[in-house]
Amino acid sequence: MDRNSDGDGDGVTVLEENGSFRLVASEGRYAVVETRGGRVYGVPSDETGGRDGAADDAEGVEAVARWTAEADARALLANLAARGDQLARDLR
């Protein structure tokens, strides 16, 4: 996977990371995925509703990503980051 390009080329590009979440792009499509233990998971869930995940590589991202518009994906990442920050504060 490429990192920090515009997401308009071939393959999957990681545009931004926040904790275990990544904003990814591929061919003008955008999604947020979660990575844990060498696996990648679709957010809010995989298309089939499962959370089995896939290998943490471009092919895995393509398999689980919930593709959407860039603005929607960025808003989802911001929301997840804010929730994670709030949880961290609550646990202190």
Coordinates of C-alpha atoms in Angstrom, one line a residue:
M1 CA 0.0 0.0 0.0
D2 CA 1.1 3.5 -0.8
R3 CA 1.1 6.1 1.9
N4 CA 0.1 9.8 1.7
S5 CA -0.5 10.2 -2.0
D6 CA -3.8 11.5 -3.5
G7 CA -5.6 8.2 -3.8
D8 CA -6.4 8.5 -7.5
G9 CA -3.8 6.0 -8.8
D10 CA -4.0 2.2 -8.9
G11 CA -4.0 0.3 -5.6
V12 CA -4.8 1.4 -2.1
T13 CA -3.3 4.5 -0.6
V14 CA -3.2 5.3 3.2
L15 CA -4.0 9.0 3.5
E16 CA -4.2 9.4 7.2
E17 CA -3.9 7.2 10.4
N18 CA -5.3 7.8 13.8
G19 CA -4.8 5.1 16.4
S20 CA -5.9 1.8 14.8
F21 CA -7.9 3.5 12.2
R22 CA -6.8 4.4 8.6
L23 CA -8.4 6.6 6.0
V24 CA -7.7 4.9 2.7
A25 CA -8.3 5.7 -0.9
S26 CA -8.4 3.7 -4.1
E27 CA -9.4 4.9 -7.6
G28 CA -11.2 7.9 -6.3
R29 CA -13.1 6.0 -3.6
Y30 CA -12.5 6.5 0.2
A31 CA -13.0 4.3 3.3
V32 CA -12.0 4.0 6.9
V33 CA -10.6 0.6 8.0
E34 CA -9.4 -0.6 11.4
T35 CA -6.2 -2.6 11.9
R36 CA -5.5 -5.0 14.7
G37 CA -3.2 -7.9 15.0
G38 CA -2.1 -7.9 11.4
R39 CA -5.7 -7.9 10.2
V40 CA -7.8 -5.2 8.6
Y41 CA -11.5 -4.7 9.3
G42 CA -14.2 -2.6 7.5
V43 CA -15.7 0.3 9.4
P44 CA -18.5 0.4 10.4
S45 CA -18.5 -3.3 9.5
D46 CA -17.6 -5.5 6.6
E47 CA -20.2 -5.5 3.8
T48 CA -21.4 -8.9 4.9
G49 CA -21.9 -7.6 8.4
G50 CA -19.1 -9.8 9.7
R51 CA -15.9 -8.8 11.5
D52 CA -13.6 -11.6 10.3
G53 CA -11.3 -9.1 8.6
A54 CA -8.6 -9.8 6.1
A55 CA -4.9 -9.6 5.8
D56 CA -3.5 -6.1 6.4
D57 CA -2.5 -5.4 2.8
A58 CA -4.0 -3.7 -0.3
E59 CA -6.0 -6.8 -1.3
G60 CA -7.4 -7.1 2.3
V61 CA -8.4 -3.5 2.3
E62 CA -10.2 -3.9 -1.0
A63 CA -12.1 -6.9 0.4
V64 CA -13.4 -5.2 3.6
A65 CA -13.6 -1.5 2.8
R66 CA -17.0 0.3 2.9
W67 CA -16.3 2.7 0.0
T68 CA -17.9 6.2 0.3
A69 CA -17.3 9.8 -0.6
E70 CA -14.1 11.5 0.7
A71 CA -16.0 13.9 2.9
D72 CA -18.0 11.1 4.5
A73 CA -14.9 9.0 5.1
R74 CA -13.0 11.9 6.7
A75 CA -16.0 12.7 8.9
L76 CA -16.1 9.1 10.0
L77 CA -12.4 9.1 10.9
A78 CA -12.8 12.3 12.8
N79 CA -15.7 10.9 14.7
L80 CA -13.9 7.7 15.6
A81 CA -10.8 9.7 16.7
A82 CA -12.9 12.0 18.9
R83 CA -14.6 8.9 20.5
G84 CA -11.2 7.3 21.1
D85 CA -9.9 10.5 22.7
Q86 CA -13.0 10.8 25.0
L87 CA -12.6 7.1 26.0
A88 CA -9.0 7.7 26.9
R89 CA -9.9 10.7 29.1
D90 CA -12.7 8.8 30.8
L91 CA -10.3 5.9 31.7
R92 CA -7.8 8.2 33.4

